[in-house]
Coordinates of C-alpha atoms and ligand atoms in Angstrom, one line a residue:
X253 CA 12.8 -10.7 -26.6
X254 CA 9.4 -9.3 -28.0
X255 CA 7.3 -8.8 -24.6
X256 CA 4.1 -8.8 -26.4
X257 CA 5.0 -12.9 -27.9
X258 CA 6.5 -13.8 -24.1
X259 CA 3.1 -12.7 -22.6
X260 CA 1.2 -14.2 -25.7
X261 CA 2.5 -17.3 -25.0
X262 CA 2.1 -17.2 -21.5
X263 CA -1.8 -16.1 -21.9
X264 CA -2.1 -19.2 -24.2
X265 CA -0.8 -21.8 -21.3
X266 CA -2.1 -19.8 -18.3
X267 CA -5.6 -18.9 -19.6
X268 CA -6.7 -19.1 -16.7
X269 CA -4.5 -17.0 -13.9
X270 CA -5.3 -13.2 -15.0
X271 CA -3.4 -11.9 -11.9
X272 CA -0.3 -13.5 -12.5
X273 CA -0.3 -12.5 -16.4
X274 CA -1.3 -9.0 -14.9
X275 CA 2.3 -8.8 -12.6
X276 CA 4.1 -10.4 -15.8
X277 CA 2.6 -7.6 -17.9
X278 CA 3.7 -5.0 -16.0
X279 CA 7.5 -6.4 -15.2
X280 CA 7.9 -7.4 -19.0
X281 CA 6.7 -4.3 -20.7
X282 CA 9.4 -2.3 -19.0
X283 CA 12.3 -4.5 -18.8
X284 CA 12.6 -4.9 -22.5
X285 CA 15.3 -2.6 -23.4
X286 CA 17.4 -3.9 -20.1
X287 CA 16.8 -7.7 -21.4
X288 CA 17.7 -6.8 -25.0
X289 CA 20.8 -5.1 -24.5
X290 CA 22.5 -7.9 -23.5
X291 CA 21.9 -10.6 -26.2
X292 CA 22.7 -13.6 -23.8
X293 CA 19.7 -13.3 -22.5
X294 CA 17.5 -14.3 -24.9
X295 CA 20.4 -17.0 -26.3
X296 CA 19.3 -19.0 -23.1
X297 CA 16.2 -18.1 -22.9
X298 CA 16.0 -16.1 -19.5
X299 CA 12.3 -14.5 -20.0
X300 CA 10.8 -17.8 -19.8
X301 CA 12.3 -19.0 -17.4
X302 CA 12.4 -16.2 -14.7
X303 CA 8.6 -16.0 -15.9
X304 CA 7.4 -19.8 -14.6
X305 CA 7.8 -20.7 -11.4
X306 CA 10.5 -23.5 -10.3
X307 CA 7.9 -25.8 -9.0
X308 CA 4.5 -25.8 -7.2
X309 CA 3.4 -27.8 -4.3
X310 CA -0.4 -28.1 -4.0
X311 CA -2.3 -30.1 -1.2
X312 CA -5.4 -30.9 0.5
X313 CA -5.4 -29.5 3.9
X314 CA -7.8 -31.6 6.3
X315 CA -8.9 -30.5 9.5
X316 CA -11.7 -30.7 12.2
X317 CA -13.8 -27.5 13.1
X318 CA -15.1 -26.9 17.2
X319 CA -18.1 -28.7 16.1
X320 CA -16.3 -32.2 15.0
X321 CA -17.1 -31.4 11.4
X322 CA -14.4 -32.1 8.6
X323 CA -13.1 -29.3 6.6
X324 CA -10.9 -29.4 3.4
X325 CA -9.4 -26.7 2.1
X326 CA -6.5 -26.0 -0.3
X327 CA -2.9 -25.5 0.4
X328 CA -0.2 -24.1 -1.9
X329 CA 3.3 -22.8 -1.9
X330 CA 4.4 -21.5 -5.2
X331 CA 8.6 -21.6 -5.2
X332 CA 9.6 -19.1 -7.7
X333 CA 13.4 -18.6 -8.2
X334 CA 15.9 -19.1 -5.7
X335 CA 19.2 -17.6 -7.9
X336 CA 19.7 -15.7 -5.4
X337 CA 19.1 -16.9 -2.4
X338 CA 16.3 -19.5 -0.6
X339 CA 13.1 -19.1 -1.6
X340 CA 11.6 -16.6 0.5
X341 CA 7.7 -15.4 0.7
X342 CA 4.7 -15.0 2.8
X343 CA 1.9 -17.3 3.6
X344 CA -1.7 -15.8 2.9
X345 CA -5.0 -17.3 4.5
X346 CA -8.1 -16.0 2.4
X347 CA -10.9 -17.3 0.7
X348 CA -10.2 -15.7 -2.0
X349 CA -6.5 -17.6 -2.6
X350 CA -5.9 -19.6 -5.8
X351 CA -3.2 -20.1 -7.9
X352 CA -3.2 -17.5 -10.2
X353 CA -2.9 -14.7 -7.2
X354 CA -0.2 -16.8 -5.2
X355 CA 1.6 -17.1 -8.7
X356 CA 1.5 -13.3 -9.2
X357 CA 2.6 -13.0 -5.7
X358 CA 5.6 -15.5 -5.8
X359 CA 6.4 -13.4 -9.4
X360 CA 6.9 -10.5 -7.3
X361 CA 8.9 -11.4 -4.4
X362 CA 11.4 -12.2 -6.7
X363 CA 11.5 -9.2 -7.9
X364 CA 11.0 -7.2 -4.7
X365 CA 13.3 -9.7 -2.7
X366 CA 16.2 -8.9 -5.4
X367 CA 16.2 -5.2 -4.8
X368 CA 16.5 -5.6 -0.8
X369 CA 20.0 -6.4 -1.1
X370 CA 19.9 -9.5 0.5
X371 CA 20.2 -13.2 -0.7
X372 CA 16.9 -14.3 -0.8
X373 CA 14.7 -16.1 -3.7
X374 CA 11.1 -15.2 -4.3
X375 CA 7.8 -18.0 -2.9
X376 CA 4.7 -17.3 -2.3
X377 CA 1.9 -20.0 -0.4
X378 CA -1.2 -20.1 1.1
X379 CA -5.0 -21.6 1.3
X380 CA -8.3 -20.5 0.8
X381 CA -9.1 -21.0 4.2
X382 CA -10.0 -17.7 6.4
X383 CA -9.1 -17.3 9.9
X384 CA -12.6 -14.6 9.9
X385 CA -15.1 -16.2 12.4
X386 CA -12.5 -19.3 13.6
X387 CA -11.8 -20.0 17.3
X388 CA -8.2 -20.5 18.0
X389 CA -8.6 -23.0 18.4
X390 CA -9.5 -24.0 15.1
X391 CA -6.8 -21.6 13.9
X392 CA -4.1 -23.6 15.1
X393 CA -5.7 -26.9 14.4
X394 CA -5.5 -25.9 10.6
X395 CA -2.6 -24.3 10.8
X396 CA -1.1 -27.7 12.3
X397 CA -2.4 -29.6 9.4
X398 CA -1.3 -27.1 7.0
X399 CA 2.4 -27.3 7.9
X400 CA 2.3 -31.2 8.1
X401 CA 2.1 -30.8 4.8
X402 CA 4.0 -28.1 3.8
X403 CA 7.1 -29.0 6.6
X404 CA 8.6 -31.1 3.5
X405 CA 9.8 -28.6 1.4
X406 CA 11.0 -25.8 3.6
X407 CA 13.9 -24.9 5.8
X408 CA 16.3 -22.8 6.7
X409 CA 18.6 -22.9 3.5
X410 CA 15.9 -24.0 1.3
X411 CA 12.4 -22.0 1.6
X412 CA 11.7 -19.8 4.7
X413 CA 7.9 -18.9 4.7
X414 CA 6.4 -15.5 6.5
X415 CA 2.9 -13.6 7.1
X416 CA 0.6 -12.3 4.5
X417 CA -3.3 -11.0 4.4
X418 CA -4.4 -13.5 7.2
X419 CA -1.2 -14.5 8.4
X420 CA 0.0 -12.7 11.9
X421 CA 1.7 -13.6 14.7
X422 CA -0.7 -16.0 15.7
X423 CA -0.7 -18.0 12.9
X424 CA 3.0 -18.1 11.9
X425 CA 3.6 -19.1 15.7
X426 CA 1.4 -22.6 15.2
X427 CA 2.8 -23.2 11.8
X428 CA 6.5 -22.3 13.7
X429 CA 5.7 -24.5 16.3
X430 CA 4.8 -27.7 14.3
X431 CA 7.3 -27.5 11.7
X432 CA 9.7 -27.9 14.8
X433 CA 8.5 -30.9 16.1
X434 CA 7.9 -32.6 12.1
X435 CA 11.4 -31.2 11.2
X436 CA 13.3 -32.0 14.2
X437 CA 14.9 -28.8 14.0
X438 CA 15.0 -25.3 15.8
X439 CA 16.7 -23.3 13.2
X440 CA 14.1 -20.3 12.3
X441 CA 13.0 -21.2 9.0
X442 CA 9.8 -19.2 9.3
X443 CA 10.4 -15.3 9.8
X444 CA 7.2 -12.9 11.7
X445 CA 8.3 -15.4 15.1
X446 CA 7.1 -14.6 18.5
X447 CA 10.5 -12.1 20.4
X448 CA 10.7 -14.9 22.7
X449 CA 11.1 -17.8 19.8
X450 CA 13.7 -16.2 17.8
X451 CA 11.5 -13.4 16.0
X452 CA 13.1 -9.9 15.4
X453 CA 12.1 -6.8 16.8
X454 CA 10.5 -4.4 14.4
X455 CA 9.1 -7.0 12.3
X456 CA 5.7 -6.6 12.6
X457 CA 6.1 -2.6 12.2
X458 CA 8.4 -3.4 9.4
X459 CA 6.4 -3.4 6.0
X460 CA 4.6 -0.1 7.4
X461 CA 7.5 1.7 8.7
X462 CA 9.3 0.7 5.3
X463 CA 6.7 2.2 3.6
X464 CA 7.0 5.8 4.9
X465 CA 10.7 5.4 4.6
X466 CA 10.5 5.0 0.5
X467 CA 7.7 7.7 1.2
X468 CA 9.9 10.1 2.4
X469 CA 13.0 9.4 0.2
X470 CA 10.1 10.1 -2.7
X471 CA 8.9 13.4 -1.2
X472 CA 12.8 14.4 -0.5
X473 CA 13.5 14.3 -4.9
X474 CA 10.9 17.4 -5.2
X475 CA 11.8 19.1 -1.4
X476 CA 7.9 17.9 0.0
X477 CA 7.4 17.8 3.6
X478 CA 5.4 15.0 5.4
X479 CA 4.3 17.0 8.5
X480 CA 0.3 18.0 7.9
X481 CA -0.1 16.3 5.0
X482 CA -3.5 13.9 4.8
X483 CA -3.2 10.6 3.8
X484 CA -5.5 8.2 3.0
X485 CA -4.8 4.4 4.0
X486 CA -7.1 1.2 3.1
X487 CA -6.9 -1.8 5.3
X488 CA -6.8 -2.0 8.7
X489 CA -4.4 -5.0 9.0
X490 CA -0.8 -5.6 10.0
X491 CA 0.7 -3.0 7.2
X492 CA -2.2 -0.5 7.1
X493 CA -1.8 0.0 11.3
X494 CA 2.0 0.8 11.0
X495 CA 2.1 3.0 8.5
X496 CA -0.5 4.9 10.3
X497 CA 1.6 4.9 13.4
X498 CA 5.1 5.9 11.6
X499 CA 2.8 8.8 9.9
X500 CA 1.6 10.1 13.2
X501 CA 4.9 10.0 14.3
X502 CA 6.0 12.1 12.0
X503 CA 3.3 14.6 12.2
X504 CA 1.0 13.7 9.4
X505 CA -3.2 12.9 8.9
X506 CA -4.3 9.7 8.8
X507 CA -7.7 10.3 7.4
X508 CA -9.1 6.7 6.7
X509 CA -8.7 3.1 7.4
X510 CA -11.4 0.2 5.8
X511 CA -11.4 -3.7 6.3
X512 CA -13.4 -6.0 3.3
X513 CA -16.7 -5.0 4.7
X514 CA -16.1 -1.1 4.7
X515 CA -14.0 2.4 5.2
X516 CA -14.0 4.5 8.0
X517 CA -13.5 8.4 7.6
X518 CA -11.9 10.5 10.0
X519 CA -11.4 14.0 8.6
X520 CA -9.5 15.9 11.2
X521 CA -6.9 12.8 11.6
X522 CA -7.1 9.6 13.6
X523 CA -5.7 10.6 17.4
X524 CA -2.7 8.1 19.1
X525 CA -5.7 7.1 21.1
X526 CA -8.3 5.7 18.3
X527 CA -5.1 3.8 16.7
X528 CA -4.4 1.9 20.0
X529 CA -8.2 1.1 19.2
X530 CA -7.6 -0.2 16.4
X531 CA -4.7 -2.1 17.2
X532 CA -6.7 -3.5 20.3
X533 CA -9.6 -4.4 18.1
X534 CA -8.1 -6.1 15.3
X535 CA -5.4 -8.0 17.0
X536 CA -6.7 -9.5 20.3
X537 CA -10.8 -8.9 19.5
X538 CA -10.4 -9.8 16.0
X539 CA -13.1 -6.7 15.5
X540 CA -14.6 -5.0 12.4
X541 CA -13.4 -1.2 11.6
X542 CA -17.7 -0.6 11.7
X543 CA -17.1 -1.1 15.2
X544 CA -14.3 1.4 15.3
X545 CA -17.0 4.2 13.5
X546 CA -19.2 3.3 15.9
X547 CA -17.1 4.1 18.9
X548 CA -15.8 7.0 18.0
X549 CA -19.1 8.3 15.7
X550 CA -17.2 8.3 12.4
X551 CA -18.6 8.3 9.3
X552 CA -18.5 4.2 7.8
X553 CA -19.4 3.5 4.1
X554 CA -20.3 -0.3 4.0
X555 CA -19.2 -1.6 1.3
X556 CA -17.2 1.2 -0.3
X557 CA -13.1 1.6 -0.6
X558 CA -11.6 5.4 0.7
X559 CA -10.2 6.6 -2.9
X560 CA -13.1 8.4 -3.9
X561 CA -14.9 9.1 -0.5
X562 CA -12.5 11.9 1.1
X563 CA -9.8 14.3 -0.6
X564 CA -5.8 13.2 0.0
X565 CA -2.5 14.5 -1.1
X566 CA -1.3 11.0 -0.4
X567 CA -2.8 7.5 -0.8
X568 CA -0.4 4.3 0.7
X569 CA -3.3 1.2 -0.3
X570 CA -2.9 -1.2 2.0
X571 CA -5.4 -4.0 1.6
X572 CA -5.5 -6.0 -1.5
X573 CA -4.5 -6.6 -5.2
X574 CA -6.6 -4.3 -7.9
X575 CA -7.9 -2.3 -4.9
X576 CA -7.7 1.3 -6.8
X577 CA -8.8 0.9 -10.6
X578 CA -8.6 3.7 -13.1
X579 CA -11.8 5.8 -11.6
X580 CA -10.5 5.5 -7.7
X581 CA -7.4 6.8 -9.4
X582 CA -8.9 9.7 -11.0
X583 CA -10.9 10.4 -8.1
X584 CA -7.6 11.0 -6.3
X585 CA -6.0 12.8 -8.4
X586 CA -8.9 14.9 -8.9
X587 CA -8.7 15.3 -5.0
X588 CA -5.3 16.9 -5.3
X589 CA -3.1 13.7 -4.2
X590 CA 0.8 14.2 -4.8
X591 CA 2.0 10.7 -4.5
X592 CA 0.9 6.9 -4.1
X593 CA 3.0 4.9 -2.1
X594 CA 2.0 1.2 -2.1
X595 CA 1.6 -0.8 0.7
X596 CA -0.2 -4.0 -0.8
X597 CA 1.0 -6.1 -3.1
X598 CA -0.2 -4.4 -6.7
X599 CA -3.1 -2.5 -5.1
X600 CA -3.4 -0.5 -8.5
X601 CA -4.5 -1.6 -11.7
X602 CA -2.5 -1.0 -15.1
X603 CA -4.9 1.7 -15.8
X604 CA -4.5 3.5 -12.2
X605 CA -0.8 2.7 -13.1
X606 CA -1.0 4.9 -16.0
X607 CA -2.9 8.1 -14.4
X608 CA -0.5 7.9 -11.8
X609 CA 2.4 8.4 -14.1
X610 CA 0.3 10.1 -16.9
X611 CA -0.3 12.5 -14.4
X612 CA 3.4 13.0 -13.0
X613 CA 2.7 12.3 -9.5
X614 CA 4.8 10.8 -7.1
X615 CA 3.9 6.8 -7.8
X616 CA 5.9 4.1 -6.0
X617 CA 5.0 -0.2 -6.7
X618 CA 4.7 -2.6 -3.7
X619 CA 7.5 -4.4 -5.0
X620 CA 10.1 -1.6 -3.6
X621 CA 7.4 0.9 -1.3
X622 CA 6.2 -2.3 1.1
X623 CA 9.9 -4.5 0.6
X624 CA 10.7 -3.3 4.5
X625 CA 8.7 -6.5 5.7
X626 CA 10.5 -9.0 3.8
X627 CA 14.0 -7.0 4.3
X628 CA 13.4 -7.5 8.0
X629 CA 12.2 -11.0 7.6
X630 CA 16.3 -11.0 6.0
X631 CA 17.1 -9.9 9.0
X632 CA 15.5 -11.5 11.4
X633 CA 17.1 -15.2 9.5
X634 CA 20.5 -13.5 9.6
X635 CA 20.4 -13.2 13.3
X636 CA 18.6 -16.8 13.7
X637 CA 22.0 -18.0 11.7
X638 CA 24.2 -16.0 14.3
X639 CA 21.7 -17.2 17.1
X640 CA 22.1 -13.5 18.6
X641 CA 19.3 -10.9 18.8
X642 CA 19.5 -7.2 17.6
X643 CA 18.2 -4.0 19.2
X644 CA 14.6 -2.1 17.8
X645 CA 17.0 0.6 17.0
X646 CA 19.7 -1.4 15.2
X647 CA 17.1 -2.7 13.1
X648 CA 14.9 0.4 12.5
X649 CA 18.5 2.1 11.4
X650 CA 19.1 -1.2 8.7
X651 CA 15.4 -0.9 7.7
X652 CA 15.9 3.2 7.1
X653 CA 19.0 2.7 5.0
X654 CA 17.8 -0.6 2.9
X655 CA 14.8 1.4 1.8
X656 CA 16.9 4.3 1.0
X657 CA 18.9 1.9 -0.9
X658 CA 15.9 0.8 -2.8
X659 CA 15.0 4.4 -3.5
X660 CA 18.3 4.8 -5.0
X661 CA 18.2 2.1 -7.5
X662 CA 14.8 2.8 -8.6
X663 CA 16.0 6.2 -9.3
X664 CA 19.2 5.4 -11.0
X665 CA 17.1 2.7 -13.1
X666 CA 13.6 4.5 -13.6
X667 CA 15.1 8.9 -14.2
X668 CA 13.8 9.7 -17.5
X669 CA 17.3 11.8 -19.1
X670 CA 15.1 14.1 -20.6
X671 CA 12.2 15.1 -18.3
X672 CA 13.9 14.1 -14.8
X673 CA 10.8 12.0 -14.2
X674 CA 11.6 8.7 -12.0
X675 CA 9.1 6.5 -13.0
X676 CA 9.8 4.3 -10.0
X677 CA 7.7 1.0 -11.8
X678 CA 10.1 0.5 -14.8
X679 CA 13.1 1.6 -11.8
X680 CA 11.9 -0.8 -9.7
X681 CA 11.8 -3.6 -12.0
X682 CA 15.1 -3.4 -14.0
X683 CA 16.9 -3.5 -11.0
X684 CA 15.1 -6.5 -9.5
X685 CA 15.8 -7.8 -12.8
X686 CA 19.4 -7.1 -13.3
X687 CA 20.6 -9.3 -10.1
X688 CA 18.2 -12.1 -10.9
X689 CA 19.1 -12.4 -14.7
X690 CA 23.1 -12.3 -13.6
X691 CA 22.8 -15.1 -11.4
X692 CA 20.9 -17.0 -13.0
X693 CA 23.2 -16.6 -16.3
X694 CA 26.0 -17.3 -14.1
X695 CA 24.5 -20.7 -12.4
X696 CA 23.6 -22.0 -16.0
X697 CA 20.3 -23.7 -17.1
X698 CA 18.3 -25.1 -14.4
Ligands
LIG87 P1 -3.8 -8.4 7.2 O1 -4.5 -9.7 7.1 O2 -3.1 -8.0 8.5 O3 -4.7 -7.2 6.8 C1 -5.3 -7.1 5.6 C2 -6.3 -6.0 5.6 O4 -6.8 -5.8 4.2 C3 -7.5 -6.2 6.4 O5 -8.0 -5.0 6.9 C4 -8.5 -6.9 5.5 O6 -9.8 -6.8 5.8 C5 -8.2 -6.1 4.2 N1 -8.5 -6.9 3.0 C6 -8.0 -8.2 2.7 N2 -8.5 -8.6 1.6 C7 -9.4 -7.7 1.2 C8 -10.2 -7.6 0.1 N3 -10.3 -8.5 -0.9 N4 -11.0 -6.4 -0.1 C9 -10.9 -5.4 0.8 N5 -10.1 -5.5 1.9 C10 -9.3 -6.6 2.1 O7 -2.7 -8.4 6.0 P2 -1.4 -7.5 5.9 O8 -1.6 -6.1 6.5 O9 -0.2 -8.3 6.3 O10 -1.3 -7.4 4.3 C11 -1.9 -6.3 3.5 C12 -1.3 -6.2 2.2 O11 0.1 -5.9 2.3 C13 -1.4 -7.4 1.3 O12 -1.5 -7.0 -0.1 C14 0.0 -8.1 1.5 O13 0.3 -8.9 0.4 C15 0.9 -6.9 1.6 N6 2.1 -7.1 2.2 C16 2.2 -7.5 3.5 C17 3.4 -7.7 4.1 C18 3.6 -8.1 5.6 O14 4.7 -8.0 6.1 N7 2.5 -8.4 6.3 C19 4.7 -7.5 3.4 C20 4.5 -6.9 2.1 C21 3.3 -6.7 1.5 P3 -10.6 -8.0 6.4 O15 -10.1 -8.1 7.8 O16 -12.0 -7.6 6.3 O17 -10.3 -9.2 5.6

């Protein structure tokens, strides 16, 4: 396999999705060596294959607004390999959704869901509809006609959706709820569930939480300590608001948060108090972080992301894809920042990519820093199988040693001999690869 002609040929047919040929990029150009040494491979033509998604479902969702109007929007779920498991993946809710981005998501989660050590597939769905500015009522009314859709082609054994940007309790809850009644069934299939509905403790902390775990595996490899150290965070979501939490915990400076309109600064560290804030104001009054500034007389830069705005030693993006190009990353490094630890899906561009490891910093990819959500969402199905419920901290001790699991692979995959560098992308990806590329050789062509 020649990277460069896979991707070609992929550019030629997908002109149009410059995400998901972004996420392909990066995976291809450093599994290579790993896909040429075993000559199989390319005798049954894996690369393609593990490239294009199984099948896509795409749908008009139709639904009324509080005012009796008629809104269409689009809905999509992307099933991308299931060798190893069902397909498994979050739903996201954002204008901004289209097929190239759930495509480079779905690419991913395959990846990411291969490394967690459990059997699960990669998916990815969603809609350009935003839940900004709705009612709930109007939530759960698309949310209804989203799933009487989508209710088809998922299930417990099959394709077991979650959360994503947009996607929180809330929303997986009216999704949960109608799939029931459509499916006849009261098995789990979605994961992020309401405690009393068969969700999992530590779920919701779980991407966050997961991500300081990888952090602090990272840190361990060159004897850093956490305690006192600032870090900067973007988003003020469901992953951006658990990391902070973990990283107080542990005695470190949270020094900004930001939402789409904005980032907040707060030098000397956000307290336990201005977090429960945040927590309050994004989850029940479904607030702005401006409003945060405000009531605490931060400084707010409308408009503007953190990177460049205050100095770091560490930066966990927590937001978006392509949220730190190759100036934000510059700025950071310029700012003294040790290590990048990603909480987003592909928050950094190739060229931020490149600083990073240009620059020998500690740099770890979405697909194995933020894979504690999804590992959880494994756990939470495993205990809807067993119909039993497990204790915050038996799952907090299987989150701590799946992401020091992950560590390990990406180290025994990504250690340059020569320098000792662990260049945690190309780790990362050879190992997702490894278990994907086996079973699928070992199921035959599908
Ligand atoms: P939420 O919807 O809870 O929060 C998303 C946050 O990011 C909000 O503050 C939002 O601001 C901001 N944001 C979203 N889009 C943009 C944008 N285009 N530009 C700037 N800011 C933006 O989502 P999550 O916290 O769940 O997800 C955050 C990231 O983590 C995503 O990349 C997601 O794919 C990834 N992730 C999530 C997992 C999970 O378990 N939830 C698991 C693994 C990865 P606003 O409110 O203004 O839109």
């Amino acid at each position: 396999m020649k990277a460069e002609e896979v991707l070609n040929d992929l550019r030629r047919r997908f002109p149009n999705e410059p995400e998901y040929l972004q996420a392909v990029e990066e995976v291809l150009s450093t599994i290579e060596e790993a896909y040429n040494a075993n000559p199989e491979f390319e005798r049954y033509n894996l690369i393609e294959r593990l490239c294009i998604p199984d099948r896509i479902y795409t749908f008009r969702v139709s639904w009324i607004d509080d005012n009796g109007r008629v809104r269409n929007n689009m809905g999509y779920r992307v099933q991308h390999n299931n060798a190893i498991g069902p397909y498994k993946g979050g739903i996201r809710f954002h204008s901004s959704v289209n097929l190239s981005i759930l495509k480079f998501l779905a690419f991913e989660q395959t990846f990411k869901n291969s490394l967690t050590t459990l059997p699960m597939g990669g998916a990815k769905g969603g809609s350009d509809f935003s839940p900004r500015g709705k009612s709930d009522m109007e939530v759960m009314k698309f949310c209804q006609a989203f799933v009487q859709e989508l209710w088809r082609h998922i299930g417990p054994d099959t394709d077991v959706p979650a959360g994503d940007i947009g996607v929180g309790g809330r929303e997986v809850g009216y999704m949960y709820g109608m799939y029931k009644k459509m499916a006849r069934e009261n098995t789990g299939t979605f994961t992020g569930k309401g405690l009393e509905f068969g969700g999992s403790l530590i779920r919701p902390e779980a991407t966050g939480f997961g991500n300081v775990y990888f952090l602090l595996n990272m840190l361990e490899t060159r004897g850093i300590s956490l305690e006192g150290k600032r870090v900067a965070i973007s988003g003020s979501g469901n992953v951006a608001t658990y990391t902070a939490l973990k990283l107080l915990e542990l005695g470190a400076k949270v020094v900004s948060l930001s939402d789409s309109d904005g980032t907040v600064l707060i030098p000397d560290g956000i307290t336990r108090d201005q977090l429960d804030y945040v927590f309050k104001l994004k989850n029940f009054y479904r607030g702005r972080i401006r409003e945060f500034a405000e009531e605490y007389n931060l400084p707010y830069h409308a408009g503007e992301r953190p990177w460049h705005l205050i100095d770091c030693d560490i930066a966990m993006p927590s937001a978006t894809q392509n949220e730190i190009d190759g100036d934000d990353a510059r700025a950071l490094l310029k700012g003294g920042c040790i290590a990048v630890s990603e909480g987003a899906n592909m928050p950094s561009t190739p060229e931020a990519i490149r600083e990073f490891i240009n620059a020998g910093i500690l740099y770890a990819p979405g697909k194995a820093a933020n894979a504690g959500g999804v590992s959880v969402s494994g756990l939470e199905m495993s205990q809807n199988s067993q119909k039993l419920s497990w204790s915050a901290a038996e799952v907090d001790a299987k989150l701590k040693d799946i992401m020091a699991e992950i560590h390990h692979q990406c180290v025994l995959y990504g250690r340059d001999e020569q320098t000792g560098y662990i260049n945690y992308v190309k780790g990362a990806n050879v190992a997702g690869f490894i278990k994907v590329a086996r079973a699928m050789m070992a199921q035959g062509i599908l």
